[in-house]
Amino acid sequence: MLNELEGAGLLGMPYAIKLGGYYSLCCLGFVGALAGFTGWALAHCMYTYSPTGKRRRVRDNYSSVGKACYGPKGERAVKYVQMVNLTSVGIVYLVLVASTMSPLVDLSNHLTFLNHLSNANQRYWAVVATLVVLPTVHIGGYKKLAVMSALGVLCLSAIFILGTYYSIDKIKTDGAAAMPILGEEESALWSLPAAFSMFVFAFSAHGIFPDLEASMENPASFGSVVSVVFVLNILVKVTFALAGVLAFGTDTDEILTTNLPSAPRLAVSCLIVANTLLSFPLPLVPVFRMLKKRSDDCDDDYSSSVQAIQRTLVVLFCGLVAASLPSFSLAMGFMGSLTLPFLTFIFPALFYYKLHVNGENNSSSLIKIVLIIVVVVGFLGLVSGLVSNAAIASGWDE
C-alpha cells in the first residue's frame, strides 16, 4: 500500500508547500487523514453485517459497491471515473518526464514544428516520452509489469533519499530559507486550492484498497494497517516537502531536481525518468481490459492486432493531452480536481453512508458528521481546485 501511495505525487510536495506555506502543510495532513479514513470506509463497504456484528464479504471491487448502492448507474459511474482517472495517471507520467527533461536538454534548437507554441521544449519532450513508453504497453500481463513496477519503486526510494539529502545539506550550508507566506506574490491566496488538489493526487490509491484488504491474512486488521500506512505516508511527504522548501524557499521548482546542483540533478532526473517509464504501463492495464471486454461483447473476431491498435491509440491520446499541459504541477492539480475527489472522498463517503449508516439506529453521530464533512470537502476541493488550476494555467506564460 505504501508503494502505491508513494508515487509520482511525492515529487510535487515541496512545490505544493511553497504555494501555501504553513497552510499547505496543515492541508497536507488534513487530506492525508481524510484519505486514510475513506480508505477504511471503502474497505468496509465490501461487507454486510448481521445484527450480531458478524460480517460477510459480498463485494470484490469498487464498482460492485457502486452497484450495491445505486444499481447499474452507480456501477457505470464508478467504472467510467476510474478509467478516466487511470488514463489521467498516464498523462501525468508523461508530463513528469517532459518537465524533468526540458530544463536539461533544449530540443527546440533541433526541432521546429512546435516552436510557434509556448513551452515548445516541454511539448517536444512530451512527444518523445510518448514514443519511448509506447512499446511498454504491449508487454502485457501484470506479472511482467510487476517486475518493472518493483524497479520503479527502487528508483523512487533513491529519489527520496537523494532529494532529501541534498536539501538538508543546503540547509546546513546556507541556513533554512523562510517559509513562503500565503498571500504573497509567489504564494497567492488562490494557490491553496491548487495545493489541495495536488495533495489529493498524492494520497489517492483507493482503487486498490479492496484487493489489498482481501489479500490480507487477517482482513479485520485492515483499519490498523491503513492508519499506520497513512501516518508513515504523511511523515515521508512532510519530510521531503519541508526539506525541499526550507532549502530553496520561494525558488522551489515544481520538481525539486531543478533546484539541485548539476551532478545530483542529473542523477535524480535520470531516476525520475526511469521510475516513470517503468511505472507507466501499470495503471493503463485496467483501461485496456475494459476496452477488450467491450470489443469482445461487440465483435467475436476481436484480434490481437485490434488490441494493439487500441493500446497504441490510448497512449497517443495520453501524449496529445500531455503535450498540451505546460507543467507537472498543473497536471497533478487538474487530475486531483477532476476524478480523484470522487474516488477519494465523495464516492467512499456516500457508499459507506448508504450501506452502513442509513437505516442503522445505532450508527455513531460522529461517523455521520465525518462522512458529511468528507463529501462537502470533496465537492469544495473539486470546484475550487478546478478554478485555481485554471487561473494558474491562464497566467503560466505571463
Short mmCIF file of N, CA and C in Angstrom, two decimals, residues 25-161:
data_model
loop_
_atom_site.label_atom_id
_atom_site.label_comp_id
_atom_site.label_asym_id
_atom_site.label_seq_id
_atom_site.Cartn_x
_atom_site.Cartn_y
_atom_site.Cartn_z
N LEU A 25 0.99 23.01 4.60
CA LEU A 25 1.47 21.92 5.46
C LEU A 25 0.31 21.33 6.26
N CYS A 26 -0.53 22.20 6.81
CA CYS A 26 -1.72 21.72 7.53
C CYS A 26 -2.67 20.99 6.58
N CYS A 27 -2.79 21.53 5.37
CA CYS A 27 -3.67 20.92 4.36
C CYS A 27 -3.19 19.52 4.00
N LEU A 28 -1.88 19.34 3.93
CA LEU A 28 -1.31 18.03 3.61
C LEU A 28 -1.75 16.99 4.65
N GLY A 29 -1.61 17.34 5.93
CA GLY A 29 -2.02 16.42 6.99
C GLY A 29 -3.51 16.15 6.98
N PHE A 30 -4.30 17.20 6.70
CA PHE A 30 -5.75 17.06 6.67
C PHE A 30 -6.20 16.13 5.55
N VAL A 31 -5.65 16.33 4.35
CA VAL A 31 -6.01 15.49 3.20
C VAL A 31 -5.58 14.05 3.45
N GLY A 32 -4.37 13.86 4.00
CA GLY A 32 -3.89 12.52 4.29
C GLY A 32 -4.78 11.79 5.28
N ALA A 33 -5.23 12.50 6.33
CA ALA A 33 -6.09 11.89 7.34
C ALA A 33 -7.45 11.51 6.75
N LEU A 34 -8.04 12.41 5.96
CA LEU A 34 -9.34 12.11 5.34
C LEU A 34 -9.23 10.96 4.35
N ALA A 35 -8.13 10.93 3.58
CA ALA A 35 -7.94 9.85 2.62
C ALA A 35 -7.78 8.51 3.33
N GLY A 36 -7.10 8.49 4.46
CA GLY A 36 -6.98 7.27 5.24
C GLY A 36 -8.33 6.80 5.75
N PHE A 37 -9.15 7.75 6.21
CA PHE A 37 -10.49 7.40 6.70
C PHE A 37 -11.36 6.83 5.59
N THR A 38 -11.34 7.45 4.42
CA THR A 38 -12.19 6.95 3.33
C THR A 38 -11.68 5.62 2.77
N GLY A 39 -10.37 5.38 2.87
CA GLY A 39 -9.85 4.07 2.50
C GLY A 39 -10.40 2.98 3.41
N TRP A 40 -10.44 3.28 4.70
CA TRP A 40 -11.05 2.35 5.67
C TRP A 40 -12.53 2.16 5.37
N ALA A 41 -13.24 3.26 5.10
CA ALA A 41 -14.68 3.18 4.83
C ALA A 41 -14.97 2.37 3.58
N LEU A 42 -14.17 2.56 2.54
CA LEU A 42 -14.38 1.82 1.29
C LEU A 42 -14.19 0.32 1.51
N ALA A 43 -13.16 -0.05 2.27
CA ALA A 43 -12.93 -1.48 2.55
C ALA A 43 -14.11 -2.08 3.29
N HIS A 44 -14.72 -1.33 4.21
CA HIS A 44 -15.88 -1.84 4.95
C HIS A 44 -17.11 -1.99 4.06
N CYS A 45 -17.13 -1.27 2.95
CA CYS A 45 -18.27 -1.39 2.03
C CYS A 45 -18.27 -2.72 1.29
N MET A 46 -17.20 -3.50 1.41
CA MET A 46 -17.16 -4.82 0.79
C MET A 46 -17.99 -5.84 1.57
N TYR A 47 -18.47 -5.46 2.76
CA TYR A 47 -19.10 -6.42 3.67
C TYR A 47 -20.54 -6.05 3.99
N THR A 48 -21.28 -7.07 4.37
CA THR A 48 -22.57 -6.87 5.05
C THR A 48 -22.40 -7.33 6.50
N TYR A 49 -23.20 -6.75 7.39
CA TYR A 49 -23.07 -7.05 8.81
C TYR A 49 -24.40 -7.56 9.35
N SER A 50 -24.32 -8.65 10.11
CA SER A 50 -25.52 -9.21 10.75
C SER A 50 -25.84 -8.39 12.00
N PRO A 51 -27.05 -8.55 12.56
CA PRO A 51 -27.40 -7.84 13.80
C PRO A 51 -26.44 -8.13 14.95
N THR A 52 -25.78 -9.29 14.91
CA THR A 52 -24.84 -9.64 15.98
C THR A 52 -23.44 -9.06 15.73
N GLY A 53 -23.26 -8.41 14.58
CA GLY A 53 -21.96 -7.82 14.27
C GLY A 53 -21.07 -8.68 13.41
N LYS A 54 -21.52 -9.89 13.08
CA LYS A 54 -20.71 -10.76 12.23
C LYS A 54 -20.75 -10.25 10.79
N ARG A 55 -19.61 -10.21 10.14
CA ARG A 55 -19.57 -9.65 8.79
C ARG A 55 -19.27 -10.74 7.76
N ARG A 56 -19.74 -10.46 6.53
CA ARG A 56 -19.54 -11.40 5.43
C ARG A 56 -19.20 -10.60 4.18
N ARG A 57 -18.12 -10.99 3.51
CA ARG A 57 -17.68 -10.27 2.31
C ARG A 57 -18.59 -10.65 1.14
N VAL A 58 -19.21 -9.64 0.54
CA VAL A 58 -20.15 -9.89 -0.56
C VAL A 58 -19.79 -9.10 -1.82
N ARG A 59 -18.75 -8.27 -1.74
CA ARG A 59 -18.33 -7.48 -2.90
C ARG A 59 -16.82 -7.56 -3.06
N ASP A 60 -16.36 -7.43 -4.30
CA ASP A 60 -14.94 -7.64 -4.58
C ASP A 60 -14.20 -6.41 -5.09
N ASN A 61 -14.92 -5.40 -5.55
CA ASN A 61 -14.22 -4.25 -6.14
C ASN A 61 -15.04 -2.97 -5.96
N TYR A 62 -14.43 -1.87 -6.37
CA TYR A 62 -15.03 -0.55 -6.19
C TYR A 62 -16.37 -0.43 -6.92
N SER A 63 -16.40 -0.88 -8.17
CA SER A 63 -17.62 -0.71 -8.97
C SER A 63 -18.78 -1.54 -8.43
N SER A 64 -18.49 -2.69 -7.82
CA SER A 64 -19.57 -3.50 -7.25
C SER A 64 -20.21 -2.80 -6.05
N VAL A 65 -19.44 -1.97 -5.36
CA VAL A 65 -20.01 -1.17 -4.27
C VAL A 65 -20.95 -0.12 -4.84
N GLY A 66 -20.53 0.51 -5.94
CA GLY A 66 -21.41 1.47 -6.60
C GLY A 66 -22.72 0.84 -7.04
N LYS A 67 -22.64 -0.39 -7.54
CA LYS A 67 -23.84 -1.10 -7.97
C LYS A 67 -24.75 -1.42 -6.79
N ALA A 68 -24.14 -1.83 -5.67
CA ALA A 68 -24.93 -2.16 -4.48
C ALA A 68 -25.68 -0.95 -3.95
N CYS A 69 -25.09 0.22 -4.14
CA CYS A 69 -25.70 1.44 -3.61
C CYS A 69 -26.71 2.07 -4.56
N TYR A 70 -26.36 2.14 -5.83
CA TYR A 70 -27.18 2.89 -6.78
C TYR A 70 -27.48 2.12 -8.07
N GLY A 71 -27.35 0.80 -8.02
CA GLY A 71 -27.71 -0.01 -9.17
C GLY A 71 -26.70 0.09 -10.31
N PRO A 72 -27.12 -0.29 -11.53
CA PRO A 72 -26.21 -0.25 -12.69
C PRO A 72 -25.63 1.14 -12.96
N LYS A 73 -26.41 2.19 -12.69
CA LYS A 73 -25.90 3.54 -12.90
C LYS A 73 -24.72 3.84 -11.98
N GLY A 74 -24.83 3.39 -10.74
CA GLY A 74 -23.73 3.58 -9.80
C GLY A 74 -22.50 2.81 -10.22
N GLU A 75 -22.70 1.59 -10.72
CA GLU A 75 -21.58 0.78 -11.20
C GLU A 75 -20.89 1.45 -12.38
N ARG A 76 -21.68 1.93 -13.34
CA ARG A 76 -21.09 2.59 -14.52
C ARG A 76 -20.37 3.86 -14.13
N ALA A 77 -20.95 4.62 -13.20
CA ALA A 77 -20.31 5.87 -12.78
C ALA A 77 -18.92 5.61 -12.21
N VAL A 78 -18.81 4.60 -11.34
CA VAL A 78 -17.51 4.28 -10.75
C VAL A 78 -16.54 3.81 -11.82
N LYS A 79 -16.99 2.94 -12.71
CA LYS A 79 -16.11 2.41 -13.75
C LYS A 79 -15.58 3.51 -14.65
N TYR A 80 -16.46 4.40 -15.10
CA TYR A 80 -16.04 5.45 -16.02
C TYR A 80 -15.08 6.43 -15.34
N VAL A 81 -15.40 6.79 -14.10
CA VAL A 81 -14.50 7.70 -13.38
C VAL A 81 -13.14 7.04 -13.17
N GLN A 82 -13.14 5.75 -12.84
CA GLN A 82 -11.88 5.03 -12.66
C GLN A 82 -11.07 5.00 -13.95
N MET A 83 -11.72 4.74 -15.07
CA MET A 83 -11.00 4.66 -16.34
C MET A 83 -10.41 6.02 -16.74
N VAL A 84 -11.19 7.08 -16.53
CA VAL A 84 -10.67 8.42 -16.80
C VAL A 84 -9.50 8.72 -15.89
N ASN A 85 -9.63 8.32 -14.63
CA ASN A 85 -8.56 8.57 -13.66
C ASN A 85 -7.28 7.83 -14.04
N LEU A 86 -7.39 6.56 -14.41
CA LEU A 86 -6.20 5.77 -14.76
C LEU A 86 -5.54 6.30 -16.03
N THR A 87 -6.35 6.73 -16.98
CA THR A 87 -5.78 7.35 -18.18
C THR A 87 -5.07 8.64 -17.82
N SER A 88 -5.64 9.39 -16.87
CA SER A 88 -5.01 10.63 -16.43
C SER A 88 -3.66 10.38 -15.76
N VAL A 89 -3.54 9.24 -15.06
CA VAL A 89 -2.25 8.89 -14.46
C VAL A 89 -1.19 8.76 -15.54
N GLY A 90 -1.54 8.11 -16.65
CA GLY A 90 -0.61 8.01 -17.77
C GLY A 90 -0.20 9.37 -18.30
N ILE A 91 -1.16 10.29 -18.37
CA ILE A 91 -0.87 11.65 -18.84
C ILE A 91 0.10 12.34 -17.88
N VAL A 92 -0.16 12.21 -16.58
CA VAL A 92 0.71 12.85 -15.58
C VAL A 92 2.13 12.30 -15.68
N TYR A 93 2.28 11.00 -15.88
CA TYR A 93 3.61 10.41 -16.03
C TYR A 93 4.37 11.03 -17.19
N LEU A 94 3.70 11.22 -18.32
CA LEU A 94 4.36 11.80 -19.49
C LEU A 94 4.74 13.26 -19.24
N VAL A 95 3.86 13.99 -18.58
CA VAL A 95 4.18 15.39 -18.24
C VAL A 95 5.36 15.45 -17.28
N LEU A 96 5.43 14.50 -16.36
CA LEU A 96 6.55 14.45 -15.42
C LEU A 96 7.88 14.27 -16.15
N VAL A 97 7.92 13.35 -17.11
CA VAL A 97 9.14 13.16 -17.89
C VAL A 97 9.49 14.44 -18.64
N ALA A 98 8.49 15.05 -19.26
CA ALA A 98 8.74 16.28 -20.03
C ALA A 98 9.24 17.40 -19.13
N SER A 99 8.63 17.57 -17.95
CA SER A 99 9.05 18.63 -17.03
C SER A 99 10.43 18.37 -16.46
N THR A 100 10.81 17.10 -16.33
CA THR A 100 12.13 16.76 -15.81
C THR A 100 13.22 16.98 -16.84
N MET A 101 12.96 16.60 -18.08
CA MET A 101 13.99 16.64 -19.12
C MET A 101 14.12 18.00 -19.81
N SER A 102 13.05 18.76 -19.86
CA SER A 102 13.10 20.02 -20.62
C SER A 102 14.13 21.02 -20.09
N PRO A 103 14.37 21.11 -18.75
CA PRO A 103 15.44 22.02 -18.31
C PRO A 103 16.85 21.51 -18.63
N LEU A 104 16.98 20.21 -18.90
CA LEU A 104 18.30 19.62 -19.14
C LEU A 104 18.72 19.72 -20.60
N VAL A 105 17.80 19.47 -21.51
CA VAL A 105 18.11 19.46 -22.94
C VAL A 105 17.04 20.25 -23.68
N ASP A 106 17.47 21.21 -24.48
CA ASP A 106 16.53 22.04 -25.25
C ASP A 106 16.37 21.47 -26.65
N LEU A 107 15.29 20.76 -26.87
CA LEU A 107 15.04 20.16 -28.18
C LEU A 107 14.56 21.18 -29.21
N SER A 108 14.12 22.35 -28.74
CA SER A 108 13.63 23.36 -29.68
C SER A 108 14.74 23.92 -30.56
N ASN A 109 16.00 23.66 -30.18
CA ASN A 109 17.12 24.07 -31.03
C ASN A 109 17.30 23.14 -32.22
N HIS A 110 16.70 21.95 -32.14
CA HIS A 110 16.87 20.95 -33.19
C HIS A 110 15.57 20.66 -33.93
N LEU A 111 14.44 20.90 -33.27
CA LEU A 111 13.13 20.67 -33.88
C LEU A 111 12.40 22.00 -34.02
N THR A 112 11.52 22.08 -34.98
CA THR A 112 10.86 23.37 -35.24
C THR A 112 9.34 23.30 -35.35
N PHE A 113 8.77 22.10 -35.46
CA PHE A 113 7.35 22.02 -35.81
C PHE A 113 6.41 22.49 -34.70
N LEU A 114 6.92 22.65 -33.47
CA LEU A 114 6.09 23.16 -32.38
C LEU A 114 6.60 24.50 -31.84
N ASN A 115 7.58 25.08 -32.50
CA ASN A 115 8.21 26.29 -31.97
C ASN A 115 7.28 27.50 -31.96
N HIS A 116 6.18 27.44 -32.70
CA HIS A 116 5.23 28.55 -32.70
C HIS A 116 4.37 28.56 -31.44
N LEU A 117 4.46 27.48 -30.63
CA LEU A 117 3.69 27.38 -29.40
C LEU A 117 4.56 27.74 -28.20
N SER A 118 3.92 28.19 -27.11
CA SER A 118 4.66 28.45 -25.88
C SER A 118 5.13 27.14 -25.28
N ASN A 119 6.19 27.20 -24.47
CA ASN A 119 6.74 26.00 -23.82
C ASN A 119 7.00 24.88 -24.83
N ALA A 120 7.57 25.26 -25.98
CA ALA A 120 7.78 24.29 -27.06
C ALA A 120 8.66 23.13 -26.61
N ASN A 121 9.71 23.43 -25.85
CA ASN A 121 10.62 22.36 -25.43
C ASN A 121 9.92 21.33 -24.55
N GLN A 122 9.08 21.81 -23.63
CA GLN A 122 8.28 20.91 -22.79
C GLN A 122 7.40 20.01 -23.66
N ARG A 123 6.80 20.57 -24.68
CA ARG A 123 5.92 19.80 -25.56
C ARG A 123 6.71 18.78 -26.37
N TYR A 124 7.90 19.15 -26.83
CA TYR A 124 8.74 18.20 -27.56
C TYR A 124 9.06 16.98 -26.69
N TRP A 125 9.39 17.25 -25.44
CA TRP A 125 9.74 16.14 -24.55
C TRP A 125 8.53 15.26 -24.24
N ALA A 126 7.34 15.85 -24.20
CA ALA A 126 6.13 15.04 -24.03
C ALA A 126 5.94 14.10 -25.21
N VAL A 127 6.25 14.58 -26.41
CA VAL A 127 6.16 13.74 -27.61
C VAL A 127 7.19 12.62 -27.54
N VAL A 128 8.42 12.97 -27.16
CA VAL A 128 9.49 11.96 -27.06
C VAL A 128 9.13 10.91 -26.01
N ALA A 129 8.64 11.35 -24.86
CA ALA A 129 8.25 10.41 -23.79
C ALA A 129 7.16 9.46 -24.27
N THR A 130 6.21 9.99 -25.03
CA THR A 130 5.13 9.16 -25.56
C THR A 130 5.66 8.05 -26.46
N LEU A 131 6.58 8.41 -27.34
CA LEU A 131 7.16 7.42 -28.25
C LEU A 131 7.99 6.38 -27.50
N VAL A 132 8.66 6.81 -26.43
CA VAL A 132 9.51 5.88 -25.67
C VAL A 132 8.67 4.87 -24.89
N VAL A 133 7.55 5.34 -24.30
CA VAL A 133 6.73 4.42 -23.48
C VAL A 133 5.82 3.54 -24.32
N LEU A 134 5.63 3.89 -25.57
CA LEU A 134 4.68 3.15 -26.41
C LEU A 134 4.94 1.64 -26.43
N PRO A 135 6.18 1.17 -26.57
CA PRO A 135 6.39 -0.29 -26.59
C PRO A 135 6.04 -0.97 -25.26
N THR A 136 6.12 -0.24 -24.14
CA THR A 136 5.91 -0.87 -22.84
C THR A 136 4.48 -1.34 -22.64
N VAL A 137 3.51 -0.72 -23.32
CA VAL A 137 2.11 -1.11 -23.11
C VAL A 137 1.76 -2.38 -23.88
N HIS A 138 2.69 -2.86 -24.72
CA HIS A 138 2.44 -4.08 -25.48
C HIS A 138 3.13 -5.29 -24.85
N ILE A 139 3.75 -5.08 -23.67
CA ILE A 139 4.39 -6.20 -22.98
C ILE A 139 3.34 -7.18 -22.48
N GLY A 140 2.29 -6.63 -21.86
CA GLY A 140 1.16 -7.46 -21.45
C GLY A 140 1.39 -8.18 -20.14
N GLY A 141 0.30 -8.31 -19.36
CA GLY A 141 0.34 -9.12 -18.15
C GLY A 141 0.87 -8.40 -16.94
N TYR A 142 0.19 -8.58 -15.81
CA TYR A 142 0.60 -7.94 -14.57
C TYR A 142 1.93 -8.48 -14.05
N LYS A 143 2.23 -9.77 -14.32
CA LYS A 143 3.45 -10.36 -13.77
C LYS A 143 4.69 -9.68 -14.34
N LYS A 144 4.72 -9.49 -15.66
CA LYS A 144 5.86 -8.82 -16.27
C LYS A 144 5.92 -7.36 -15.85
N LEU A 145 4.75 -6.73 -15.80
CA LEU A 145 4.72 -5.32 -15.42
C LEU A 145 5.06 -5.14 -13.95
N ALA A 146 4.78 -6.15 -13.11
CA ALA A 146 5.09 -6.05 -11.69
C ALA A 146 6.59 -5.93 -11.46
N VAL A 147 7.38 -6.61 -12.29
CA VAL A 147 8.84 -6.50 -12.18
C VAL A 147 9.27 -5.08 -12.49
N MET A 148 8.70 -4.50 -13.55
CA MET A 148 9.01 -3.11 -13.90
C MET A 148 8.60 -2.17 -12.79
N SER A 149 7.43 -2.42 -12.19
CA SER A 149 6.95 -1.57 -11.11
C SER A 149 7.87 -1.65 -9.89
N ALA A 150 8.37 -2.86 -9.58
CA ALA A 150 9.28 -3.02 -8.44
C ALA A 150 10.56 -2.23 -8.66
N LEU A 151 11.08 -2.25 -9.88
CA LEU A 151 12.26 -1.45 -10.20
C LEU A 151 11.95 0.04 -10.06
N GLY A 152 10.73 0.41 -10.43
CA GLY A 152 10.32 1.80 -10.29
C GLY A 152 10.29 2.24 -8.84
N VAL A 153 9.87 1.34 -7.94
CA VAL A 153 9.86 1.66 -6.51
C VAL A 153 11.27 1.91 -6.00
N LEU A 154 12.23 1.11 -6.46
CA LEU A 154 13.63 1.33 -6.08
C LEU A 154 14.11 2.69 -6.55
N CYS A 155 13.74 3.06 -7.77
CA CYS A 155 14.12 4.38 -8.29
C CYS A 155 13.52 5.49 -7.43
N LEU A 156 12.24 5.33 -7.06
CA LEU A 156 11.57 6.36 -6.26
C LEU A 156 12.20 6.48 -4.88
N SER A 157 12.60 5.36 -4.30
CA SER A 157 13.28 5.40 -3.00
C SER A 157 14.59 6.16 -3.08
N ALA A 158 15.33 5.92 -4.17
CA ALA A 158 16.60 6.63 -4.37
C ALA A 158 16.35 8.12 -4.56
N ILE A 159 15.28 8.47 -5.26
CA ILE A 159 14.94 9.88 -5.47
C ILE A 159 14.67 10.56 -4.13
N PHE A 160 13.90 9.89 -3.27
CA PHE A 160 13.59 10.46 -1.95
C PHE A 160 14.86 10.67 -1.14
N ILE A 161 15.73 9.68 -1.12
CA ILE A 161 16.96 9.77 -0.33
C ILE A 161 17.87 10.88 -0.85
#
